[in-house]
Short mmCIF file of C-alpha atoms in Angstrom, two decimals:
data_model
loop_
_atom_site.label_atom_id
_atom_site.label_comp_id
_atom_site.label_asym_id
_atom_site.label_seq_id
_atom_site.Cartn_x
_atom_site.Cartn_y
_atom_site.Cartn_z
CA MET A 1 -24.79 -30.89 134.11
CA GLU A 2 -21.35 -30.00 135.41
CA LYS A 3 -20.44 -28.45 132.05
CA PHE A 4 -22.93 -25.67 132.79
CA GLY A 5 -21.15 -24.77 136.02
CA ILE A 6 -23.93 -25.88 138.36
CA PRO A 7 -22.41 -26.80 141.74
CA ALA A 8 -22.83 -30.39 142.89
CA SER A 9 -24.43 -29.14 146.11
CA LEU A 10 -27.55 -28.19 144.11
CA LEU A 11 -27.71 -31.62 142.48
CA PRO A 12 -28.25 -34.06 145.34
CA GLY A 13 -29.64 -36.71 143.00
CA LYS A 14 -31.68 -38.38 145.74
CA ALA A 15 -35.08 -38.23 147.39
CA TYR A 16 -35.52 -36.33 150.66
CA ILE A 17 -37.28 -38.02 153.60
CA ASN A 18 -37.10 -37.01 157.26
CA GLY A 19 -34.09 -34.78 156.75
CA ALA A 20 -32.03 -37.40 154.87
CA TRP A 21 -31.13 -37.76 151.18
CA VAL A 22 -32.10 -41.31 150.31
CA ASP A 23 -32.50 -43.85 147.51
CA GLY A 24 -35.65 -45.87 146.95
CA LYS A 25 -36.02 -49.12 148.85
CA ALA A 26 -36.48 -51.13 145.64
CA GLY A 27 -33.47 -49.51 144.00
CA GLN A 28 -35.53 -48.24 141.06
CA THR A 29 -34.41 -45.13 139.19
CA PHE A 30 -35.61 -43.00 136.29
CA GLY A 31 -33.91 -40.58 133.95
CA VAL A 32 -34.44 -36.85 133.60
CA ARG A 33 -33.81 -35.55 130.09
CA ASN A 34 -33.33 -32.18 128.44
CA PRO A 35 -36.36 -31.70 126.14
CA ALA A 36 -34.27 -29.51 123.83
CA SER A 37 -31.65 -32.17 123.07
CA GLY A 38 -32.85 -35.44 124.57
CA GLU A 39 -29.65 -35.53 126.63
CA LEU A 40 -29.80 -37.49 129.89
CA LEU A 41 -29.30 -34.95 132.66
CA ALA A 42 -29.52 -37.18 135.71
CA THR A 43 -30.71 -40.52 137.01
CA ILE A 44 -32.55 -40.25 140.31
CA PRO A 45 -34.43 -42.59 142.68
CA CYS A 46 -37.90 -43.67 141.64
CA LEU A 47 -39.97 -43.93 144.81
CA GLY A 48 -43.30 -45.63 145.30
CA ALA A 49 -46.08 -46.27 147.79
CA VAL A 50 -43.81 -47.67 150.52
CA GLU A 51 -41.52 -44.63 150.61
CA THR A 52 -44.54 -42.30 150.42
CA GLU A 53 -45.98 -43.90 153.56
CA GLU A 54 -42.61 -43.45 155.25
CA ALA A 55 -42.50 -39.78 154.25
CA ILE A 56 -46.05 -39.24 155.52
CA GLY A 57 -45.08 -40.78 158.86
CA ALA A 58 -42.05 -38.52 159.09
CA ALA A 59 -44.12 -35.46 158.25
CA TYR A 60 -46.78 -36.41 160.80
CA GLN A 61 -44.16 -36.83 163.52
CA ALA A 62 -42.48 -33.54 162.59
CA PHE A 63 -45.85 -31.78 162.67
CA GLN A 64 -46.14 -32.42 166.40
CA SER A 65 -43.26 -30.03 167.05
CA TRP A 66 -43.46 -27.77 163.96
CA LYS A 67 -47.01 -26.70 164.82
CA GLU A 68 -45.72 -25.50 168.19
CA THR A 69 -43.12 -23.16 166.67
CA THR A 70 -43.96 -19.48 166.70
CA ALA A 71 -44.87 -17.60 163.56
CA LYS A 72 -41.71 -15.58 164.07
CA GLU A 73 -39.57 -18.73 164.04
CA ARG A 74 -41.19 -20.06 160.87
CA SER A 75 -40.93 -16.62 159.30
CA ALA A 76 -37.17 -16.51 159.83
CA ILE A 77 -36.66 -19.81 158.00
CA LEU A 78 -38.87 -18.82 155.07
CA LEU A 79 -37.15 -15.46 154.70
CA LYS A 80 -33.72 -17.11 154.75
CA TRP A 81 -34.92 -19.57 152.13
CA SER A 82 -36.07 -16.70 149.92
CA GLN A 83 -32.68 -15.05 150.20
CA LEU A 84 -30.86 -18.28 149.35
CA LEU A 85 -33.02 -18.73 146.25
CA MET A 86 -32.00 -15.31 144.97
CA ALA A 87 -28.35 -15.90 145.88
CA ASN A 88 -28.51 -19.02 143.68
CA GLN A 89 -30.75 -17.54 141.00
CA GLU A 90 -28.49 -18.21 138.01
CA ASN A 91 -27.77 -21.84 138.87
CA LEU A 92 -31.41 -22.58 139.66
CA ALA A 93 -32.43 -20.94 136.38
CA LYS A 94 -30.03 -23.22 134.51
CA ILE A 95 -31.54 -26.29 136.18
CA ILE A 96 -35.07 -25.16 135.22
CA THR A 97 -34.09 -24.52 131.61
CA LEU A 98 -32.18 -27.78 131.26
CA GLU A 99 -35.03 -29.99 132.47
CA ASN A 100 -37.99 -27.88 131.31
CA GLY A 101 -36.69 -26.27 128.11
CA LYS A 102 -37.90 -22.70 128.63
CA PRO A 103 -35.53 -19.84 127.76
CA LEU A 104 -33.00 -18.98 130.46
CA LYS A 105 -34.40 -15.47 130.69
CA GLU A 106 -37.82 -16.88 131.66
CA SER A 107 -36.22 -19.25 134.16
CA ARG A 108 -34.46 -16.38 135.92
CA VAL A 109 -37.83 -14.65 136.27
CA GLU A 110 -39.33 -17.85 137.66
CA VAL A 111 -36.68 -18.09 140.37
CA ALA A 112 -37.37 -14.51 141.44
CA PHE A 113 -41.10 -15.28 141.34
CA SER A 114 -40.50 -18.29 143.58
CA ALA A 115 -38.42 -16.33 146.07
CA SER A 116 -41.19 -13.73 146.32
CA PHE A 117 -43.59 -16.35 147.73
CA PHE A 118 -41.20 -17.39 150.48
CA GLU A 119 -40.73 -13.72 151.32
CA TRP A 120 -44.48 -13.04 151.21
CA TYR A 121 -45.38 -15.96 153.46
CA SER A 122 -42.54 -15.17 155.82
CA GLU A 123 -44.57 -12.03 156.48
CA GLU A 124 -48.06 -13.52 156.31
CA ALA A 125 -47.08 -16.25 158.79
CA LYS A 126 -47.27 -13.55 161.45
CA ARG A 127 -50.77 -12.46 160.39
CA THR A 128 -52.95 -15.55 160.80
CA TYR A 129 -55.42 -13.60 162.86
CA GLY A 130 -58.54 -15.05 164.43
CA ASP A 131 -61.60 -13.10 165.48
CA VAL A 132 -63.59 -11.99 168.53
CA ILE A 133 -67.36 -12.30 168.12
CA PRO A 134 -69.78 -10.02 169.99
CA THR A 135 -71.64 -12.32 172.38
CA PRO A 136 -75.44 -12.61 172.57
CA VAL A 137 -75.13 -13.97 176.15
CA LYS A 138 -73.54 -11.83 178.89
CA SER A 139 -71.78 -14.74 180.62
CA ARG A 140 -70.04 -16.00 177.49
CA ARG A 141 -67.11 -14.89 175.34
CA LEU A 142 -66.82 -16.07 171.73
CA VAL A 143 -63.49 -16.39 169.92
CA LEU A 144 -62.31 -17.86 166.62
CA ILE A 145 -58.71 -19.05 166.24
CA LYS A 146 -56.82 -20.49 163.26
CA GLN A 147 -54.67 -23.60 163.59
CA PRO A 148 -52.53 -25.56 161.09
CA ILE A 149 -54.46 -28.44 159.58
CA GLY A 150 -51.67 -31.04 159.67
CA VAL A 151 -49.69 -32.88 156.99
CA ALA A 152 -50.19 -31.50 153.47
CA GLY A 153 -49.76 -33.63 150.37
CA LEU A 154 -48.49 -31.46 147.52
CA ILE A 155 -48.35 -32.46 143.84
CA THR A 156 -46.73 -30.01 141.41
CA PRO A 157 -46.53 -29.75 137.60
CA TRP A 158 -43.56 -29.50 135.24
CA ASN A 159 -44.33 -26.19 133.52
CA PHE A 160 -43.25 -24.00 136.45
CA PRO A 161 -41.28 -26.41 138.62
CA ALA A 162 -39.89 -23.74 140.96
CA GLY A 163 -42.90 -21.45 141.07
CA MET A 164 -45.43 -24.14 141.89
CA LEU A 165 -43.28 -25.63 144.66
CA ALA A 166 -42.82 -22.17 146.14
CA ARG A 167 -46.49 -21.27 146.03
CA LYS A 168 -47.55 -24.43 147.87
CA VAL A 169 -44.66 -25.12 150.25
CA SER A 170 -44.27 -21.54 151.48
CA ALA A 171 -47.96 -21.27 152.42
CA ALA A 172 -48.14 -24.72 154.03
CA LEU A 173 -45.05 -24.20 156.17
CA ALA A 174 -46.02 -20.65 157.10
CA ALA A 175 -49.36 -21.96 158.40
CA GLY A 176 -47.52 -24.45 160.60
CA CYS A 177 -48.13 -27.55 158.46
CA THR A 178 -45.58 -30.10 157.33
CA ALA A 179 -45.55 -31.46 153.79
CA VAL A 180 -44.90 -34.40 151.50
CA MET A 181 -44.39 -33.25 147.93
CA LYS A 182 -44.32 -35.17 144.66
CA PRO A 183 -42.69 -33.09 141.91
CA ALA A 184 -43.49 -33.76 138.25
CA GLU A 185 -41.51 -36.62 136.75
CA ASP A 186 -40.21 -34.39 133.94
CA THR A 187 -38.74 -31.75 136.28
CA PRO A 188 -37.73 -33.14 139.69
CA LEU A 189 -34.24 -31.62 139.74
CA THR A 190 -35.53 -28.11 140.46
CA ALA A 191 -37.50 -29.33 143.48
CA LEU A 192 -34.49 -31.19 144.88
CA ALA A 193 -32.21 -28.17 144.43
CA MET A 194 -34.71 -25.86 146.14
CA THR A 195 -35.12 -28.34 148.99
CA LYS A 196 -31.35 -28.39 149.44
CA LEU A 197 -31.50 -24.64 149.97
CA GLY A 198 -34.44 -25.04 152.36
CA GLU A 199 -32.33 -27.44 154.39
CA GLU A 200 -29.59 -24.80 154.46
CA ALA A 201 -32.17 -22.23 155.59
CA GLY A 202 -32.88 -24.31 158.68
CA LEU A 203 -35.80 -26.63 157.87
CA PRO A 204 -36.09 -29.26 160.62
CA ALA A 205 -36.12 -32.92 159.60
CA GLY A 206 -39.48 -34.16 158.38
CA VAL A 207 -41.04 -30.75 157.82
CA LEU A 208 -40.65 -31.11 154.05
CA ASN A 209 -40.26 -34.42 152.24
CA ILE A 210 -39.71 -34.84 148.49
CA ILE A 211 -40.87 -38.00 146.69
CA PRO A 212 -39.59 -38.12 143.08
CA CYS A 213 -41.03 -40.88 140.92
CA SER A 214 -41.53 -41.91 137.31
CA ARG A 215 -44.78 -41.51 135.39
CA GLU A 216 -45.47 -45.21 136.03
CA ASN A 217 -45.40 -44.71 139.82
CA ALA A 218 -47.16 -41.33 139.91
CA ALA A 219 -50.67 -42.74 140.28
CA SER A 220 -49.78 -45.00 143.21
CA VAL A 221 -47.91 -42.21 145.03
CA GLY A 222 -50.83 -39.83 144.53
CA LYS A 223 -53.31 -42.44 145.74
CA VAL A 224 -51.37 -42.99 148.97
CA LEU A 225 -51.28 -39.23 149.63
CA CYS A 226 -55.01 -38.88 149.00
CA GLU A 227 -56.14 -41.89 151.02
CA SER A 228 -53.77 -41.68 154.00
CA GLN A 229 -55.53 -40.83 157.25
CA LEU A 230 -52.41 -38.95 158.38
CA VAL A 231 -52.62 -36.48 155.48
CA ALA A 232 -55.07 -33.67 156.22
CA ALA A 233 -54.86 -31.62 153.02
CA ILE A 234 -54.11 -32.14 149.34
CA SER A 235 -52.95 -29.41 146.98
CA PHE A 236 -52.58 -30.26 143.29
CA THR A 237 -51.75 -28.26 140.18
CA GLY A 238 -52.26 -30.04 136.88
CA SER A 239 -54.92 -31.29 134.49
CA SER A 240 -58.62 -31.35 135.27
CA VAL A 241 -58.72 -35.09 134.50
CA VAL A 242 -56.13 -35.94 137.16
CA GLY A 243 -57.56 -33.38 139.57
CA LYS A 244 -60.94 -35.10 139.52
CA ILE A 245 -59.29 -38.45 140.27
CA LEU A 246 -57.44 -36.99 143.26
CA LEU A 247 -60.62 -35.29 144.49
CA ALA A 248 -62.48 -38.60 144.39
CA GLN A 249 -59.64 -40.41 146.17
CA SER A 250 -59.55 -37.74 148.90
CA ALA A 251 -63.25 -38.15 149.60
CA SER A 252 -62.72 -41.34 151.61
CA THR A 253 -60.95 -39.37 154.35
CA VAL A 254 -62.77 -36.05 153.76
CA LYS A 255 -59.60 -34.06 153.20
CA LYS A 256 -59.35 -30.36 152.58
CA VAL A 257 -58.54 -30.21 148.85
CA SER A 258 -57.08 -27.35 146.81
CA LEU A 259 -56.98 -27.80 143.03
CA GLU A 260 -55.52 -25.50 140.38
CA LEU A 261 -56.54 -27.21 137.16
CA GLY A 262 -56.69 -26.61 133.43
CA GLY A 263 -57.71 -23.40 131.74
CA ASN A 264 -59.22 -22.26 128.46
CA ALA A 265 -58.49 -18.57 128.86
CA PRO A 266 -60.25 -16.06 126.63
CA PHE A 267 -58.35 -12.95 125.55
CA ILE A 268 -60.69 -10.23 124.26
CA VAL A 269 -59.54 -7.19 122.28
CA PHE A 270 -62.25 -4.57 121.93
CA ASN A 271 -62.38 -1.84 119.29
CA SER A 272 -61.37 0.81 121.83
CA ALA A 273 -58.19 -1.04 122.85
CA ASN A 274 -54.72 0.43 122.51
CA LEU A 275 -53.68 -1.84 119.64
CA ASP A 276 -49.93 -1.54 120.22
CA GLN A 277 -50.30 -2.64 123.82
CA ALA A 278 -52.82 -5.37 123.00
CA VAL A 279 -50.68 -6.98 120.29
CA LYS A 280 -47.54 -6.95 122.41
CA ALA A 281 -49.38 -8.31 125.45
CA THR A 282 -51.11 -11.08 123.53
CA VAL A 283 -47.86 -12.33 121.99
CA GLY A 284 -46.16 -12.31 125.37
CA ALA A 285 -48.99 -14.08 127.16
CA LYS A 286 -49.57 -16.69 124.45
CA TYR A 287 -45.99 -17.80 123.75
CA ARG A 288 -44.49 -17.53 127.21
CA ALA A 289 -43.25 -20.97 128.28
CA CYS A 290 -44.03 -22.13 124.72
CA GLY A 291 -47.72 -21.70 125.52
CA GLN A 292 -47.46 -24.30 128.28
CA ALA A 293 -49.12 -22.27 131.02
CA CYS A 294 -52.54 -22.85 132.56
CA ARG A 295 -53.39 -19.16 132.26
CA SER A 296 -52.14 -18.86 128.67
CA PRO A 297 -54.75 -17.36 126.26
CA ASN A 298 -56.41 -20.22 124.40
CA ARG A 299 -59.07 -18.27 122.49
CA ILE A 300 -58.18 -14.79 121.24
CA LEU A 301 -61.31 -12.78 120.42
CA ILE A 302 -60.94 -9.58 118.37
CA GLN A 303 -63.75 -7.11 117.64
CA ASP A 304 -64.70 -6.69 113.99
CA GLU A 305 -63.48 -3.10 113.36
CA ILE A 306 -59.88 -3.91 114.31
CA TYR A 307 -59.85 -7.63 113.47
CA HIS A 308 -57.84 -7.57 110.24
CA GLU A 309 -55.31 -5.02 111.48
CA PHE A 310 -54.81 -6.95 114.71
CA CYS A 311 -54.34 -10.26 112.86
CA SER A 312 -51.76 -8.73 110.53
CA ARG A 313 -49.77 -7.03 113.26
CA PHE A 314 -49.98 -10.01 115.57
CA ALA A 315 -48.70 -12.37 112.88
CA GLU A 316 -45.75 -10.07 112.13
CA GLU A 317 -44.75 -10.00 115.80
CA VAL A 318 -44.99 -13.78 116.09
CA LYS A 319 -42.65 -14.17 113.11
CA LYS A 320 -39.97 -12.41 115.18
CA LEU A 321 -39.93 -15.13 117.85
CA VAL A 322 -36.74 -17.19 117.96
CA VAL A 323 -37.13 -20.94 118.49
CA GLY A 324 -34.20 -22.82 119.97
CA ASP A 325 -32.40 -24.29 122.95
CA GLY A 326 -33.33 -22.28 126.02
CA MET A 327 -29.68 -22.15 127.11
CA LYS A 328 -28.75 -20.15 124.02
CA GLU A 329 -28.84 -16.38 124.21
CA GLY A 330 -31.62 -14.83 122.14
CA THR A 331 -34.00 -17.81 122.28
CA THR A 332 -37.58 -16.72 122.98
CA GLN A 333 -39.33 -20.08 122.60
CA GLY A 334 -38.01 -23.46 123.67
CA PRO A 335 -39.36 -26.96 122.98
CA LEU A 336 -42.55 -28.57 124.18
CA ILE A 337 -41.96 -30.73 127.24
CA ASN A 338 -42.42 -34.10 125.51
CA GLU A 339 -43.77 -35.94 122.48
CA ARG A 340 -47.32 -36.07 123.87
CA GLY A 341 -47.35 -32.29 124.05
CA LEU A 342 -46.17 -32.04 120.44
CA GLN A 343 -48.84 -34.43 119.22
CA LYS A 344 -51.58 -32.46 120.98
CA VAL A 345 -50.52 -29.19 119.34
CA GLN A 346 -50.42 -30.88 115.92
CA ARG A 347 -53.91 -32.26 116.49
CA HIS A 348 -55.28 -28.84 117.43
CA VAL A 349 -53.65 -27.16 114.43
CA GLU A 350 -54.95 -29.77 111.97
CA ASP A 351 -58.45 -29.65 113.46
CA ALA A 352 -58.62 -25.84 113.34
CA LEU A 353 -57.60 -25.84 109.67
CA GLN A 354 -60.08 -28.61 108.83
CA HIS A 355 -62.82 -26.44 110.32
CA GLY A 356 -62.00 -23.53 108.01
CA GLY A 357 -59.22 -21.75 109.87
CA LYS A 358 -56.70 -19.69 107.92
CA LEU A 359 -53.02 -20.35 108.65
CA LEU A 360 -51.09 -17.08 109.04
CA VAL A 361 -47.84 -18.27 110.64
CA GLY A 362 -46.18 -21.63 111.35
CA GLY A 363 -48.32 -24.71 111.65
CA ASN A 364 -45.64 -27.41 111.62
CA PRO A 365 -43.05 -29.11 113.80
CA HIS A 366 -39.90 -26.98 113.72
CA PHE A 367 -36.93 -27.94 111.54
CA LEU A 368 -34.86 -28.31 114.72
CA GLY A 369 -36.71 -31.58 115.27
CA GLY A 370 -37.46 -33.20 118.60
CA THR A 371 -40.38 -31.50 120.33
CA PHE A 372 -39.80 -28.05 118.85
CA PHE A 373 -42.88 -26.58 117.17
CA GLU A 374 -43.24 -23.44 115.09
CA PRO A 375 -45.02 -20.50 116.72
CA THR A 376 -48.40 -20.78 115.02
CA VAL A 377 -51.22 -18.32 114.27
CA ILE A 378 -54.58 -19.35 112.80
CA SER A 379 -57.33 -16.84 112.07
CA GLU A 380 -61.04 -17.37 111.27
CA VAL A 381 -61.14 -20.21 113.81
CA SER A 382 -64.53 -21.93 114.04
CA ASN A 383 -66.26 -22.47 117.34
CA LYS A 384 -66.49 -26.14 116.33
CA ALA A 385 -62.72 -26.52 116.51
CA ILE A 386 -61.43 -28.45 119.53
CA VAL A 387 -59.26 -25.48 120.53
CA PHE A 388 -62.53 -23.89 121.68
CA THR A 389 -63.18 -26.60 124.26
CA GLU A 390 -59.76 -28.09 125.00
CA GLU A 391 -56.66 -26.37 126.35
CA THR A 392 -53.88 -26.54 123.73
CA PHE A 393 -50.92 -26.05 126.06
CA GLY A 394 -48.66 -25.09 123.19
CA PRO A 395 -47.64 -22.30 120.78
CA LEU A 396 -50.91 -22.04 118.87
CA ALA A 397 -52.83 -18.74 118.77
CA ALA A 398 -56.45 -19.15 117.66
CA LEU A 399 -57.93 -15.83 116.44
CA VAL A 400 -61.70 -15.30 116.39
CA LYS A 401 -63.79 -12.33 115.22
CA PHE A 402 -66.78 -11.00 117.15
CA LYS A 403 -69.17 -8.06 116.74
CA THR A 404 -70.66 -7.10 120.09
CA GLU A 405 -69.63 -7.09 123.73
CA ASP A 406 -72.40 -9.53 124.61
CA GLU A 407 -71.20 -11.92 121.92
CA ALA A 408 -67.63 -11.79 123.22
CA VAL A 409 -68.70 -12.49 126.80
CA ALA A 410 -70.91 -15.36 125.65
CA ILE A 411 -68.04 -16.94 123.69
CA ALA A 412 -65.65 -16.43 126.59
CA ASN A 413 -68.02 -18.05 129.10
CA ASN A 414 -68.89 -20.99 126.84
CA SER A 415 -66.43 -23.28 128.57
CA ARG A 416 -66.38 -25.71 131.47
CA HIS A 417 -63.15 -24.05 132.58
CA GLY A 418 -62.74 -20.69 134.25
CA LEU A 419 -59.21 -20.00 135.41
CA ALA A 420 -58.15 -16.68 133.85
CA GLY A 421 -59.52 -14.19 131.35
CA TYR A 422 -58.07 -11.07 129.78
CA PHE A 423 -59.35 -8.13 127.81
CA TYR A 424 -58.11 -4.83 126.44
CA SER A 425 -60.42 -1.82 126.35
CA GLN A 426 -60.16 1.91 126.95
CA ASP A 427 -63.83 2.13 127.89
CA VAL A 428 -64.06 2.28 131.70
CA SER A 429 -67.72 1.32 131.84
CA GLN A 430 -67.07 -1.64 129.58
CA ALA A 431 -64.12 -2.67 131.73
CA TRP A 432 -66.33 -2.95 134.82
CA ARG A 433 -69.11 -4.76 132.98
CA VAL A 434 -66.90 -7.36 131.30
CA ALA A 435 -64.71 -7.96 134.35
CA GLU A 436 -67.79 -8.77 136.42
CA GLN A 437 -69.40 -10.94 133.73
CA LEU A 438 -66.44 -13.17 132.87
CA GLU A 439 -66.81 -16.55 134.57
CA VAL A 440 -63.22 -16.92 135.69
CA GLY A 441 -61.26 -16.67 138.92
CA MET A 442 -58.83 -14.01 137.66
CA VAL A 443 -59.20 -11.16 135.18
CA GLY A 444 -56.47 -9.12 133.55
CA ILE A 445 -57.76 -5.72 132.39
CA ASN A 446 -55.27 -4.10 130.03
CA GLU A 447 -52.70 -6.37 131.70
CA VAL A 448 -51.50 -9.96 131.27
CA ASP A 449 -48.86 -10.33 133.98
CA ILE A 450 -51.37 -11.07 136.73
CA SER A 451 -49.60 -13.78 138.73
CA MET A 452 -47.77 -12.52 141.83
CA ALA A 453 -47.49 -13.40 145.50
CA PRO A 454 -50.04 -10.84 146.84
CA MET A 455 -52.86 -12.00 144.51
CA ALA A 456 -55.23 -14.93 144.96
CA PHE A 457 -54.55 -17.44 142.18
CA GLY A 458 -57.32 -19.87 141.32
CA GLY A 459 -60.30 -20.60 139.14
CA VAL A 460 -63.98 -21.51 139.01
CA LYS A 461 -65.96 -24.27 137.32
CA GLU A 462 -63.64 -27.19 136.41
CA SER A 463 -60.54 -25.02 136.77
CA GLY A 464 -60.26 -25.74 140.45
CA ILE A 465 -61.06 -25.25 144.10
CA GLY A 466 -59.36 -22.88 146.53
CA ARG A 467 -56.75 -20.17 146.11
CA GLU A 468 -52.95 -19.91 146.20
CA GLY A 469 -50.92 -16.85 147.04
CA SER A 470 -52.23 -13.77 148.88
CA LYS A 471 -53.39 -13.85 152.48
CA TYR A 472 -56.12 -16.27 151.39
CA GLY A 473 -53.60 -18.94 150.41
CA LEU A 474 -52.99 -19.70 154.08
CA ASP A 475 -56.63 -20.72 154.52
CA GLU A 476 -55.99 -23.89 152.47
CA TYR A 477 -53.70 -25.12 155.27
CA MET A 478 -55.58 -23.93 158.35
CA GLU A 479 -58.66 -24.88 160.32
CA LEU A 480 -60.98 -22.38 161.95
CA LYS A 481 -61.76 -23.33 165.56
CA PHE A 482 -64.52 -21.78 167.66
CA LEU A 483 -63.91 -21.23 171.40
CA CYS A 484 -66.82 -20.49 173.73
CA PHE A 485 -65.90 -19.35 177.26
CA GLY A 486 -68.77 -19.65 179.73
CA GLY A 487 -69.39 -18.68 183.32
CA ILE A 488 -67.91 -15.23 183.00
#
């Protein structure tokens, strides 16, 4: 990675436990590869259950002093960390692109997005207010206070390796918790680089511990985090299948669990919509990160009067996308993260066409080879196609025609997932009705860029439990304690 000018200080190449950069006790390692080229980027320690227990112990010990720090002290460290992220934005963006594959332009945005959470929670750390309750008994005084819950086990995905670390770590540390984090096996280098900057910002030993591991060790590491009696909270972002496993494993110790799981986002375009805005927004939302985003539109519903015009204009815009190595200027879509992701997209495309869909753009693996896939648009998609029930997580846009508002809402809500939903309409009454009726945790109304530090990110149904970001994100890492003063 030296050829890209990334300083060695951001590439520690080791795990991080109790303030020290360490190798695994068994000496195991695993490779991190560039999905665009297959090039080996780094070989790093592959940790397991033993090291995870050690990290939990370090975090538990550090919690005894970290919880006693003032909000102002924690705030100063988080703010410094935010500033260091922005000072190293270009190098961090290169690391993200090299191990994740997304265009460098998107990676720069992700770094800024990440820094915004450390800044936000540097401020919110000072606002963990309790409450005073009017007493029904004259001799008593009733008070509620908030306290940090303890050690948090954090498990992050590969699609936004910086953003997901930032969203979890900043809130946990601001609340006064310590953390043990397992980054995704495909993208651990970003987490290690960010932790290096956290160390520079003044993180005490043991407050944050990073446990990189291979896919083979991921289940055992996760199980230790979920079943340890020293871990008080689990926060996971990833698939619904894995989330359910972690939820079951956490039940034995009755942990506080926060899950941000899969999505099947509907994107509705009503007849009254500004078509120019709707087309542009849909393309941006669908193909960002090569479609590998939990809030990416999975089912695009267009009302009958504008259906054919929308399909035509949408397809023309998609044809303008440039597929290639994310490090190359002008690239707008990089590769899928791995071969499994490619196979899933192929399966969804083939199934949609078998059920009567009409191919408008793409539909095949890209001539660049590897895990590159053509930006794909299919119209006339049947509700029997698996794209209706299963998140694609790739560059496939499934276009569906509907007639009435009620029909659109019914289609949108016909899913066991409910993370995000979007719609475009110039009818104010309709906007209120549809926003309230969509069974999702987040709604974009004439807007797709809905993820930001001040908002509460999370879903309903099988899309998760709890919220990240906003003032409510702190609640995942705090306990509410009631104090009753008598004899007054």
